[in-house]
XYZ file of C-alpha atoms in Angstrom:
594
model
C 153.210 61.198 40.194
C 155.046 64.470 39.064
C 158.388 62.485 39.095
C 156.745 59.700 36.968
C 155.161 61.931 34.564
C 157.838 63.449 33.250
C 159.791 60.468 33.223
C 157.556 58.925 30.051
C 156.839 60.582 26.544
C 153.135 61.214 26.309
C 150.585 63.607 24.619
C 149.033 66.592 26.295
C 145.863 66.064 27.920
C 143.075 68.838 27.673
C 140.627 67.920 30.631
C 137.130 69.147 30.223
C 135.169 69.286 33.847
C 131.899 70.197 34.746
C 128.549 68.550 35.566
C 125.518 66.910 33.487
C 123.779 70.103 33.543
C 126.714 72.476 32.345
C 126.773 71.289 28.857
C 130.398 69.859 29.195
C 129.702 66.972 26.890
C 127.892 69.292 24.315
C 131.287 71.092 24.345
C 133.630 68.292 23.600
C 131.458 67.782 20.751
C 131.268 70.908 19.364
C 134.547 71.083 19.310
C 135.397 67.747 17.790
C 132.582 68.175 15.027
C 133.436 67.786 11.563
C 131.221 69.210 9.394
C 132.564 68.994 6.118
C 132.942 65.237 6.912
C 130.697 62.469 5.353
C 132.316 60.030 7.686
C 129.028 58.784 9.399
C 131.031 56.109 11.858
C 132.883 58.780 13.368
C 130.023 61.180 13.785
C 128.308 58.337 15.608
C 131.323 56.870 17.572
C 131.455 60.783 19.000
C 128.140 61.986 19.393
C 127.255 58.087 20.930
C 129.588 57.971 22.905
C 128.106 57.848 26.340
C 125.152 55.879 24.974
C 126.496 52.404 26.848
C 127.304 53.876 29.924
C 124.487 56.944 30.328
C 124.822 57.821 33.701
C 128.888 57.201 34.645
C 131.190 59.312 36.156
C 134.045 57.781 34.959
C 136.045 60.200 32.951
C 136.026 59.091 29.046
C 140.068 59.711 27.160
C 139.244 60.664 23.597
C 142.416 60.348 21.554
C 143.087 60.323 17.734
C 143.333 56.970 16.039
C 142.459 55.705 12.396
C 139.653 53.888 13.763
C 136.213 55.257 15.798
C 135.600 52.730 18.460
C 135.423 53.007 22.619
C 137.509 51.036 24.364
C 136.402 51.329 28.220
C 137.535 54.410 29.194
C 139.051 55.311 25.657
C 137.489 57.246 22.851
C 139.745 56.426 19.628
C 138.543 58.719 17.482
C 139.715 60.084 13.815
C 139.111 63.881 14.488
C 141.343 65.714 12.355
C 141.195 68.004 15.387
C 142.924 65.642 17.425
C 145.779 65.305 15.132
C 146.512 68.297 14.634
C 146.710 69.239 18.024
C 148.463 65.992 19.136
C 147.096 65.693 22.045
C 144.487 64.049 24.143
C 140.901 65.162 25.737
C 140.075 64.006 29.239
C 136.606 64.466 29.795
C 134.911 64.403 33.324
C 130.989 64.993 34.312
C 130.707 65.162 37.260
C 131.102 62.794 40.286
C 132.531 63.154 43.442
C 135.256 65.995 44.490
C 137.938 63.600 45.051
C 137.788 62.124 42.155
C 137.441 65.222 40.373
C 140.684 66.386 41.528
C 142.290 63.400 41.165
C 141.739 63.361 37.329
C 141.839 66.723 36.630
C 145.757 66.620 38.488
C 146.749 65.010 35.944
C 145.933 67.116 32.549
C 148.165 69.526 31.507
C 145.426 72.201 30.037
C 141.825 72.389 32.354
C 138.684 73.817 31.132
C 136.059 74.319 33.889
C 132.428 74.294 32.263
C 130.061 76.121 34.063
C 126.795 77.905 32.686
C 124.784 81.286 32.618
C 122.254 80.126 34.948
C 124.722 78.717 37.872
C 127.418 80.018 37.352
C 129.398 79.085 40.515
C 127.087 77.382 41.976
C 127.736 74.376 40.723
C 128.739 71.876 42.914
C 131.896 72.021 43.653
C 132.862 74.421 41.319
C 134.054 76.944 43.658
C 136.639 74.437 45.160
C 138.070 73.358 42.209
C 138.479 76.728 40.978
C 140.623 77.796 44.061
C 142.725 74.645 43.780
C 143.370 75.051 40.502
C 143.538 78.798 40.379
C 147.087 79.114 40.075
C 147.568 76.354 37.129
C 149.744 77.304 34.127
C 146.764 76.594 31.929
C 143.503 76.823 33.288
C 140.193 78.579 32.634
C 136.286 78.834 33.463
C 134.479 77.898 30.162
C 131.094 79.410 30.874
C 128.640 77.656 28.417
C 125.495 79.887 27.420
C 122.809 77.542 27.484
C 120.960 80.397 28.227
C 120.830 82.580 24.843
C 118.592 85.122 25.987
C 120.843 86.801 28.496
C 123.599 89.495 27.468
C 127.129 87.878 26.934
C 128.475 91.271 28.901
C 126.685 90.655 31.483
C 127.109 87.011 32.404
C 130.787 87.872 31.590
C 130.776 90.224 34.471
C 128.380 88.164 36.753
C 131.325 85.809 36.801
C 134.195 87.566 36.866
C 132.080 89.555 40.137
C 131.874 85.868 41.483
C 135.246 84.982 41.031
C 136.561 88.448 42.553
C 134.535 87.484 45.573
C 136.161 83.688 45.565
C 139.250 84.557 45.740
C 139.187 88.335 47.162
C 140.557 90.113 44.564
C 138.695 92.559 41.820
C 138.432 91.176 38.562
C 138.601 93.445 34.956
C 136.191 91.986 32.311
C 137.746 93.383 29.438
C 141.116 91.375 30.558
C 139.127 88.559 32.283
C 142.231 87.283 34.216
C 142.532 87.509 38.356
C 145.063 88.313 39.874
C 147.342 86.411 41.421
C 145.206 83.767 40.519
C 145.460 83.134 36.553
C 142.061 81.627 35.943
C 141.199 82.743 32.554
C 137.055 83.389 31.452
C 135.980 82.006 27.851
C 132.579 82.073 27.022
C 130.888 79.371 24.271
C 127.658 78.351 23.292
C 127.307 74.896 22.463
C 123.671 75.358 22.015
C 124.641 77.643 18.941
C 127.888 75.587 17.597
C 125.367 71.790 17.711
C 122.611 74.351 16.054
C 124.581 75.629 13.139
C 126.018 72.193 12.314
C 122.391 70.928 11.874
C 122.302 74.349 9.827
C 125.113 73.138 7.805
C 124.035 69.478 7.365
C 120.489 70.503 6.657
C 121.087 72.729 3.463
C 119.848 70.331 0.516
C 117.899 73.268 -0.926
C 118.591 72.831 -5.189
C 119.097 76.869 -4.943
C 122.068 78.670 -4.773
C 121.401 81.391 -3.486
C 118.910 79.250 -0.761
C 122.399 77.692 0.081
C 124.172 80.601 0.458
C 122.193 82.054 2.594
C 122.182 78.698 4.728
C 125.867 78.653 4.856
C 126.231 82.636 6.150
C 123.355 81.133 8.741
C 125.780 78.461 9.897
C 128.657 80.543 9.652
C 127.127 83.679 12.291
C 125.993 80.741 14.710
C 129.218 79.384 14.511
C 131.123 81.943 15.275
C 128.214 83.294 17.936
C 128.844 79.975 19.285
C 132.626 80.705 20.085
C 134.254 77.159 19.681
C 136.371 78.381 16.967
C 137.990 81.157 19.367
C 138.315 77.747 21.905
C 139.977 75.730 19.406
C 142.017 78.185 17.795
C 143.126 78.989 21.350
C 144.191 75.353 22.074
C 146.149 75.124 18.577
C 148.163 77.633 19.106
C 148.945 76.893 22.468
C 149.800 73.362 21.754
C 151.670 74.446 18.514
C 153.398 77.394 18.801
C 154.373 76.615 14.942
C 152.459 74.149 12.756
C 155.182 73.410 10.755
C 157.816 73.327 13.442
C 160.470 70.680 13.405
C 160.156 67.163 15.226
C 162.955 68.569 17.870
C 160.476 71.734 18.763
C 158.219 69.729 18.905
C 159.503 67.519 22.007
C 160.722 70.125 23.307
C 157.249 72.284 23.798
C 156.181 68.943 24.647
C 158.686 68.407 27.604
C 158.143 72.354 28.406
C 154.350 71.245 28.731
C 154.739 68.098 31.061
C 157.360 70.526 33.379
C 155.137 72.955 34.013
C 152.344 70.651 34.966
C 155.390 68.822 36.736
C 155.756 71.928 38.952
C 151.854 72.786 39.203
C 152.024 69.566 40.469
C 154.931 69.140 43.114
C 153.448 72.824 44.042
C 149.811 71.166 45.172
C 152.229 68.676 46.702
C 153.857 71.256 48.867
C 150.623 73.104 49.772
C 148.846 69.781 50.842
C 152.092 69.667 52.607
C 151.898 73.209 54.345
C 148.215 72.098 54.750
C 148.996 69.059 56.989
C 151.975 71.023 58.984
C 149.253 73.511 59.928
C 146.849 70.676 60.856
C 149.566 69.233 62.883
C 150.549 72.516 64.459
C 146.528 72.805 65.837
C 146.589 69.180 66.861
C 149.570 70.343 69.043
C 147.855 73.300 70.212
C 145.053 71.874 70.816
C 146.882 68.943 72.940
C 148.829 71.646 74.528
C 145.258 73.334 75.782
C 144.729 69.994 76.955
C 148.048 70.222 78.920
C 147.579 73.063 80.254
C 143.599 72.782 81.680
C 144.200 69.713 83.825
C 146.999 71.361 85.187
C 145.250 74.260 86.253
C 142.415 72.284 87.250
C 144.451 70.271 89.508
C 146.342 72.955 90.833
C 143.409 74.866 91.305
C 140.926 72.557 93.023
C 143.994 71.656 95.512
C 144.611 75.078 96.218
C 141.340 75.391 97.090
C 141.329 72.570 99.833
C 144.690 73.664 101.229
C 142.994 77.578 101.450
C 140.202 75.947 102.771
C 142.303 74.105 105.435
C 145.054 76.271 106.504
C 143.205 79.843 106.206
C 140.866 80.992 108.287
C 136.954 81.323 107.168
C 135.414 84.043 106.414
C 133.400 83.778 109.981
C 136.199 84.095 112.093
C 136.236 87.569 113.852
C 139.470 90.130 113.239
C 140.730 89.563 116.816
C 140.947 86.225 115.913
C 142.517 86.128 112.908
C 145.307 88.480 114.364
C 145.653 85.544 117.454
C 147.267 83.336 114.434
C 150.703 84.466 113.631
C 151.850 84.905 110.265
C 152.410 81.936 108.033
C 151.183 79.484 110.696
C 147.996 77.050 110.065
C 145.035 78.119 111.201
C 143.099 74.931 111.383
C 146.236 73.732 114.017
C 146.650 77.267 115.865
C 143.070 77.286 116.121
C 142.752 73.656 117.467
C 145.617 73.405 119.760
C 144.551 77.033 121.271
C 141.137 75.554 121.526
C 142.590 72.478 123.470
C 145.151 74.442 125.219
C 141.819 75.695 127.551
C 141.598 72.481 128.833
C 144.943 71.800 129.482
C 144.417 75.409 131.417
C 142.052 74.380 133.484
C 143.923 71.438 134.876
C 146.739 73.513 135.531
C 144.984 76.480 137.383
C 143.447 73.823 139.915
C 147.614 73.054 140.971
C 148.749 76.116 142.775
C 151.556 76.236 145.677
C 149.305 75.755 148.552
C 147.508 72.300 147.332
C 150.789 71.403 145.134
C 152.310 69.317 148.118
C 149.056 66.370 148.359
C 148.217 66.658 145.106
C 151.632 66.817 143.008
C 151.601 62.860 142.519
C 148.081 63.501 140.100
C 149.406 66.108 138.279
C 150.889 64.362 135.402
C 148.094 61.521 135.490
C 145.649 64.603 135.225
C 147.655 65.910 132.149
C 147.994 63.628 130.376
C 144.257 62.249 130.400
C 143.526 66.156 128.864
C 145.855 66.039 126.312
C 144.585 62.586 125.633
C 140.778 63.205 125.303
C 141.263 67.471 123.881
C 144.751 68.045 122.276
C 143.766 69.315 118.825
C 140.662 67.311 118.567
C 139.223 69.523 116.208
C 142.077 69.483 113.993
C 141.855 65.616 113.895
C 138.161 65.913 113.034
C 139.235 68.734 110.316
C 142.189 66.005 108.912
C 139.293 63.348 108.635
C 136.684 65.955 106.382
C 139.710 66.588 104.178
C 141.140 63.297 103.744
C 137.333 62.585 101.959
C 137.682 65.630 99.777
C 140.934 64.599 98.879
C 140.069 60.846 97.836
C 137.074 62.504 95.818
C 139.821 65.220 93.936
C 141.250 62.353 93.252
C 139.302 60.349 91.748
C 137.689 63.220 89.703
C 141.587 64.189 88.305
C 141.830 60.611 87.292
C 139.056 60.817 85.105
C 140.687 64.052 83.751
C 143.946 62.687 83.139
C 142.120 59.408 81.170
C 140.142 62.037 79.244
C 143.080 64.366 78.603
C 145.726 61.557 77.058
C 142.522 59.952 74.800
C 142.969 60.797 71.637
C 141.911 58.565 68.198
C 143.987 56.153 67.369
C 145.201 57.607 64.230
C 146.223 60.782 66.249
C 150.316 61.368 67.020
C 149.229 61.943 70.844
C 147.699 58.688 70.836
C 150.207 56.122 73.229
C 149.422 52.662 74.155
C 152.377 53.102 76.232
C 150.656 56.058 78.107
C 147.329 54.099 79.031
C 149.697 51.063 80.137
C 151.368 53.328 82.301
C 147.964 54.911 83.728
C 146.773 51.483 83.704
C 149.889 50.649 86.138
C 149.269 53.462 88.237
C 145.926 52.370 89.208
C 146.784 48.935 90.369
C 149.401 50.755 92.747
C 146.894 52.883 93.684
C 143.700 51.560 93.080
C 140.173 53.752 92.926
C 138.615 54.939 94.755
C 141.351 55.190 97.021
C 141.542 54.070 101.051
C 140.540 56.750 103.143
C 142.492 55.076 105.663
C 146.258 54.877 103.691
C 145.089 58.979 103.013
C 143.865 59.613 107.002
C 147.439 57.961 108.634
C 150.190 59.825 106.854
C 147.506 63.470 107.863
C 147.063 61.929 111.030
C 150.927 60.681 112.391
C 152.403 64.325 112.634
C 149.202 65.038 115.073
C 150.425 61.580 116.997
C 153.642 62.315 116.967
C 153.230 65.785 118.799
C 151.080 64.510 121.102
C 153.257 61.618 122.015
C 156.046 64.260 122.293
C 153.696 65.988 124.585
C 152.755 63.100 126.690
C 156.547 61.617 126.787
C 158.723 64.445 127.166
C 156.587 67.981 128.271
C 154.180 66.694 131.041
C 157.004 64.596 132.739
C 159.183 67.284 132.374
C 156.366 69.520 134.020
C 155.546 66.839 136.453
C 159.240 66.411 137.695
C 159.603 70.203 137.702
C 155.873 70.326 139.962
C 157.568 67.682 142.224
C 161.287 69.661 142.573
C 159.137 72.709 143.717
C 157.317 71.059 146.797
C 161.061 69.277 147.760
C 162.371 73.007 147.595
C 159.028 74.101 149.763
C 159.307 71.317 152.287
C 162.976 71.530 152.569
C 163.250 75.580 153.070
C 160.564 75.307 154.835
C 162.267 72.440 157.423
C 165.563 73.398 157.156
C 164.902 77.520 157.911
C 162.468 76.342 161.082
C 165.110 73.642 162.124
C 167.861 76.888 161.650
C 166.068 78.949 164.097
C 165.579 76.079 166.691
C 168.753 75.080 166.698
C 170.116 78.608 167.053
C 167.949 79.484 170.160
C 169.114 76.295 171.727
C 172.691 76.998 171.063
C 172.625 80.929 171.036
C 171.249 81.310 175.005
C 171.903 84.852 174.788
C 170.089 87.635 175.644
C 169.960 88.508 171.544
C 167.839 85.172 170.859
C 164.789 84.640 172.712
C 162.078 82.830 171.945
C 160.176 85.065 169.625
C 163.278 85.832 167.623
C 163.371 82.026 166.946
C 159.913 81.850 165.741
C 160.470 84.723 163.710
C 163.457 83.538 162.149
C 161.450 79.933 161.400
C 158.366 82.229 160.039
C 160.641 83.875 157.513
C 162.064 81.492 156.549
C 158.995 79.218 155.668
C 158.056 82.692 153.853
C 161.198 83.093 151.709
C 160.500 79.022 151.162
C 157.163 79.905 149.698
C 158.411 82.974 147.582
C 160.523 80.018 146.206
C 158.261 77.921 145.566
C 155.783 80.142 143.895
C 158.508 81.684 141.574
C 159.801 78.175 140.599
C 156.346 76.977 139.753
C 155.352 79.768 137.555
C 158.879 79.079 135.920
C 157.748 75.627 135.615
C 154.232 76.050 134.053
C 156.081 78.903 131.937
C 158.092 76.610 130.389
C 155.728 74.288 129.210
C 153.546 76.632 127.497
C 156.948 77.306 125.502
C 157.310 73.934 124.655
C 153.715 73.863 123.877
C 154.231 76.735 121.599
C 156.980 74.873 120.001
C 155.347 71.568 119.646
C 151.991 73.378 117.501
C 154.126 74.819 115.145
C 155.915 71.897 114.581
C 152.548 69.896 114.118
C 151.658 73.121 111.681
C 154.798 72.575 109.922
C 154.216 68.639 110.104
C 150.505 68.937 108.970
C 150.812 70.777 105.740
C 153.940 68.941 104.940
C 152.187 65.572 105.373
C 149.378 67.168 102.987
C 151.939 68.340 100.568
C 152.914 64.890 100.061
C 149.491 63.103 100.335
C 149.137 65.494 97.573
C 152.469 64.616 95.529
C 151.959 61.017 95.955
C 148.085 60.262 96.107
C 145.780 62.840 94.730
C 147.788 64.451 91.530
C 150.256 61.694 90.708
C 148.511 60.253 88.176
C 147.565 63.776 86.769
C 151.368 64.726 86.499
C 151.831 61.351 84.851
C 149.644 62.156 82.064
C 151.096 65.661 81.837
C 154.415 64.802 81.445
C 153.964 61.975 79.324
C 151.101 63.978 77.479
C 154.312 66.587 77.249
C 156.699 64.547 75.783
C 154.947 63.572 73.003
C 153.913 67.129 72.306
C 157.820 68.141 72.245
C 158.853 65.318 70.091
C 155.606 66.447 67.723
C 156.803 69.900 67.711
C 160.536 68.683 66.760
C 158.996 66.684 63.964
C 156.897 69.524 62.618
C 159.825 71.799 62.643
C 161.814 69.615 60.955
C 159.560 69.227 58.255
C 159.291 72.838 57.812
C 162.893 73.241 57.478
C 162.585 70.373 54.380
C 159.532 72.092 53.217
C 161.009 75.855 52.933
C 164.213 74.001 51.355
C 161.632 72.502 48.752
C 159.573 75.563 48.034
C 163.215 77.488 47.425
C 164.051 74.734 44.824
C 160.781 74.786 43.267
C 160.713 78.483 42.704
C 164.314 78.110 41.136
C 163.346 75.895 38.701
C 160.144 78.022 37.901
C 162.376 80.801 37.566
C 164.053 78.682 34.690
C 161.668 78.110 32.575
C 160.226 79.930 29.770
């Protein structure tokens, strides 16, 4: 709009704002007024003005012209005001804010019209004021429709207000804020319609009747203030009356640049305005980001605590049994099982091992069947329903955390698709039974490695130690006999034979003993070895259950949640960097002109 405006010759607009109630209206005419004019058409083309459309919004252009006639929105109007000051009146009552701003964007001069009785408390006032606070040419035109108050005081009433508005203190006598340059005028129109009925009502056949009529008309008129307002404008708009046509365009260009800038500067704080939107839309995606993460990684911290560390009821001797960094749900529950398997072994000692070896690994194995980490298994089965339930709850998170309206930058139809994908690979609410076998296979693994390679190993090693026994045993008694039948000496009698056969069935079961306890030694090392593998197993099959099932389609919606977030915060900065660029141009050209 800037770019356009200043590349067409046009007249300066004055825009007059304000509501029914303010007296705007009353103002224009004051202003416009000609009382030394007999020109009834034009008095009634301007003070009828609104009389066809009584209760519009619409602003109404007045600009000069020979003839007095409306034209839609256009006033032409022969007001020797008007051509003198070349330029055109915008007026606006009321309406909307939008609108407001709209119109009032596009005047080059803006007089806000508020009165003694609201001062800025009429509607929407107080945001019009701040936009346009920092205008080349604006000011608060506060109408006194209320004579009976003190012009100081009002004066101060709203310079007070406007202090408060924009934070600053405010001296009447200059009536300017600063660094906003909002100017305060004060008028009456009440007084300025009053003394032209003054001066159109003074028919009186005396002089001095008329005289004193006229000084009537001439101390409300100047009470009034409109002169001070229009003198103002005239010498703003003509810095010299009888300047050439040249000067003329040229304070007429000087005009449209500044409101130009004013207006490429609104342009570049609506711009700042949206960065800093955008920058909370990406913090506020970012929070977003950030709470399903930690409520994922928090409630599955919580289940893996709640599976791997002991409760709170277990005593201090047994929380010492678990060494450190093993699981205690699967040190507990193969220790628990490991009684059984005990048991079975305590009933197989060296005396009953030779008729009872052959059940040993039948007996064994049916233990470590029905007992080997039972608990654990029911412990798996618990979590494997928590899990399907944390998952089913994050998947509700992650469809809440990526839905956003669809005139948001973080909105992705290519996201949802991608969610929507996920679910038919993994539909809700998921199988306890494809969650329960990967938990379950490192528990069947190590018992399989029990059953396959341990209790045959500790079966063959039960059945080497009674064919040492029986052998020792034999061959030492066969030793002796065959001595004393060979050795008839004096040296080797009878009882030395026996003697000989007794030790050595002794030494046999010294053997024996020793090479079971090495035998049922060994296992329990294996066994050791085969729980913390199935500890190590365990939490890496949860890990993954985890990975794969339960937060997968969180992390999708992170990271593609993420991405747009980074390729938002690349945009934003580089729209900053054209921004600042802008702002440095725009204060260069301010710099240049007069």
């Amino acid at each position: 709009h800037a770019l356009e405006d200043l590349q067409r010759t046009r007249k300066p607009v004055i825009a007059f704002w304000g509501d029914a109630y303010s007296g705007v209206r009353d103002v224009v005419t004051a202003l416009l007024e000609e009382p030394l004019s007999d020109d009834q058409v034009r008095r009634n083309a301007l003070v009828g003005r609104h009389d066809a459309h009584p209760g519009s919004h619409q602003p109404l252009r007045i600009t000069f012209s020979e003839e007095n006639k409306r034209d839609g929105g256009t006033l032409k109007l022969n007001a020797s005001w008007l051509r003198n000051a070349q330029a055109d009146i915008l007026e606006i009552t009321g309406g909307n804010l939008d609108d407001s701003l709209q119109y009032l964007l596009t005047a080059d001069h803006i007089i806000l019209v508020s009165d003694n009785v609201r001062f800025l408390t009429q509607p929407h006032l107080s945001t019009i004021a701040q936009v346009f606070s920092n205008h080349p040419s604006a000011s608060i035109l506060l109408n006194r429709i209320h004579t009976s108050a003190n012009p100081v005081q009002d004066e101060t009433h709203l310079a007070t207000e406007l202090g408060r508005l924009f934070q600053h203190r405010i001296s009447p006598s200059s009536s300017t804020i600063d660094p906003p340059s909002l100017h305060i005028r004060m008028v009456s129109s009440n007084d300025a319609l009053e003394s032209l009925d003054i001066f159109r009502s003074n028919q009186s056949p005396s002089a001095s009747a008329r005289a004193a009529t006229l000084d009537l008309y001439q101390a409300k008129h100047k009470a009034s203030g409109i002169s001070g307002l229009s003198s103002h404008f005239l010498s703003s708009l003509l810095k010299s009356a009888r300047s050439e046509l040249a000067l003329k365009d040229e304070d007429l260009l000087l005009t449209q640049a500044r409101t130009g800038l004013f207006l490429v500067s609104c342009v570049l704080d609506a711009s700042q305005e949206g960065i800093d939107s955008a920058t909370s839309e990406v913090l506020a995606a970012e929070k977003r980001v950030q709470s399903l993460r930690s409520r994922a990684e928090g409630d599955v911290n919580t289940l893996k605590t709640e599976f791997t560390v002991s409760p709170a009821g277990v005593s201090e001797e047994q929380r010492r049994k678990v060494p450190p960094g093993d699981n205690w749900a699967v040190h507990h529950s193969v220790e628990s099982s490991a009684e059984h398997v005990r048991a079975i072994l305590n009933r197989y000692q060296w005396w009953n091992l030779p008729w009872r070896v052959d059940d040993l690994g039948t007996d064994m194995r049916d233990v470590v069947v029905d007992h080997y980490a039972a608990e654990l298994e029911q412990r798996i089965l618990f979590l494997t329903g928590k899990l399907a339930s944390l998952q089913e709850k994050l998947s509700g998170l992650s469809i809440e955390t990526i839905n956003h309206p669809p005139n948001s930058p973080f909105h992705s139809p290519i996201l949802h698709n991608t969610l929507a994908q996920h679910d038919r690979v993994q539909p809700l609410p998921p199988s306890l039974l494809s969650m329960s076998t990967p938990l379950l296979q490192p528990l069947t693994t190590r018992r399989k490695q029990l059953l396959d390679h341990l209790i045959p190993q500790l079966h063959a090693r039960a059945q080497g130690v009674v064919s040492t026994l029986y052998l020792a045993s034999f061959g030492s008694a066969g030793a002796a006999w065959a001595t004393w039948i060979t050795e008839s000496t004096s040296w080797m009698t009878g009882d030395i034979a026996v003697g000989f056969a007794a030790l050595g069935v002794a030494g046999a079961v010294r053997l024996s003993m020793s090479r079971l306890d090495k035998a049922k030694r060994r296992f329990w090392e294996g066994w050791g070895r085969v729980r913390e593998g199935l500890s190590r197993d365990t939490e890496a099959a949860l890990d993954e259950i985890v990975v794969k099932q339960v937060t997968a389609k969180s992390e999708v919606a992170r990271e593609g949640l993420s991405s747009l977030i980074t390729q938002r915060k690349k945009d934003i900065d580089d729209v900053k960097a054209e921004l600042l660029a802008l702002r440095s141009s725009l204060e260069s050209l301010r710099a240049r002109l007069p």
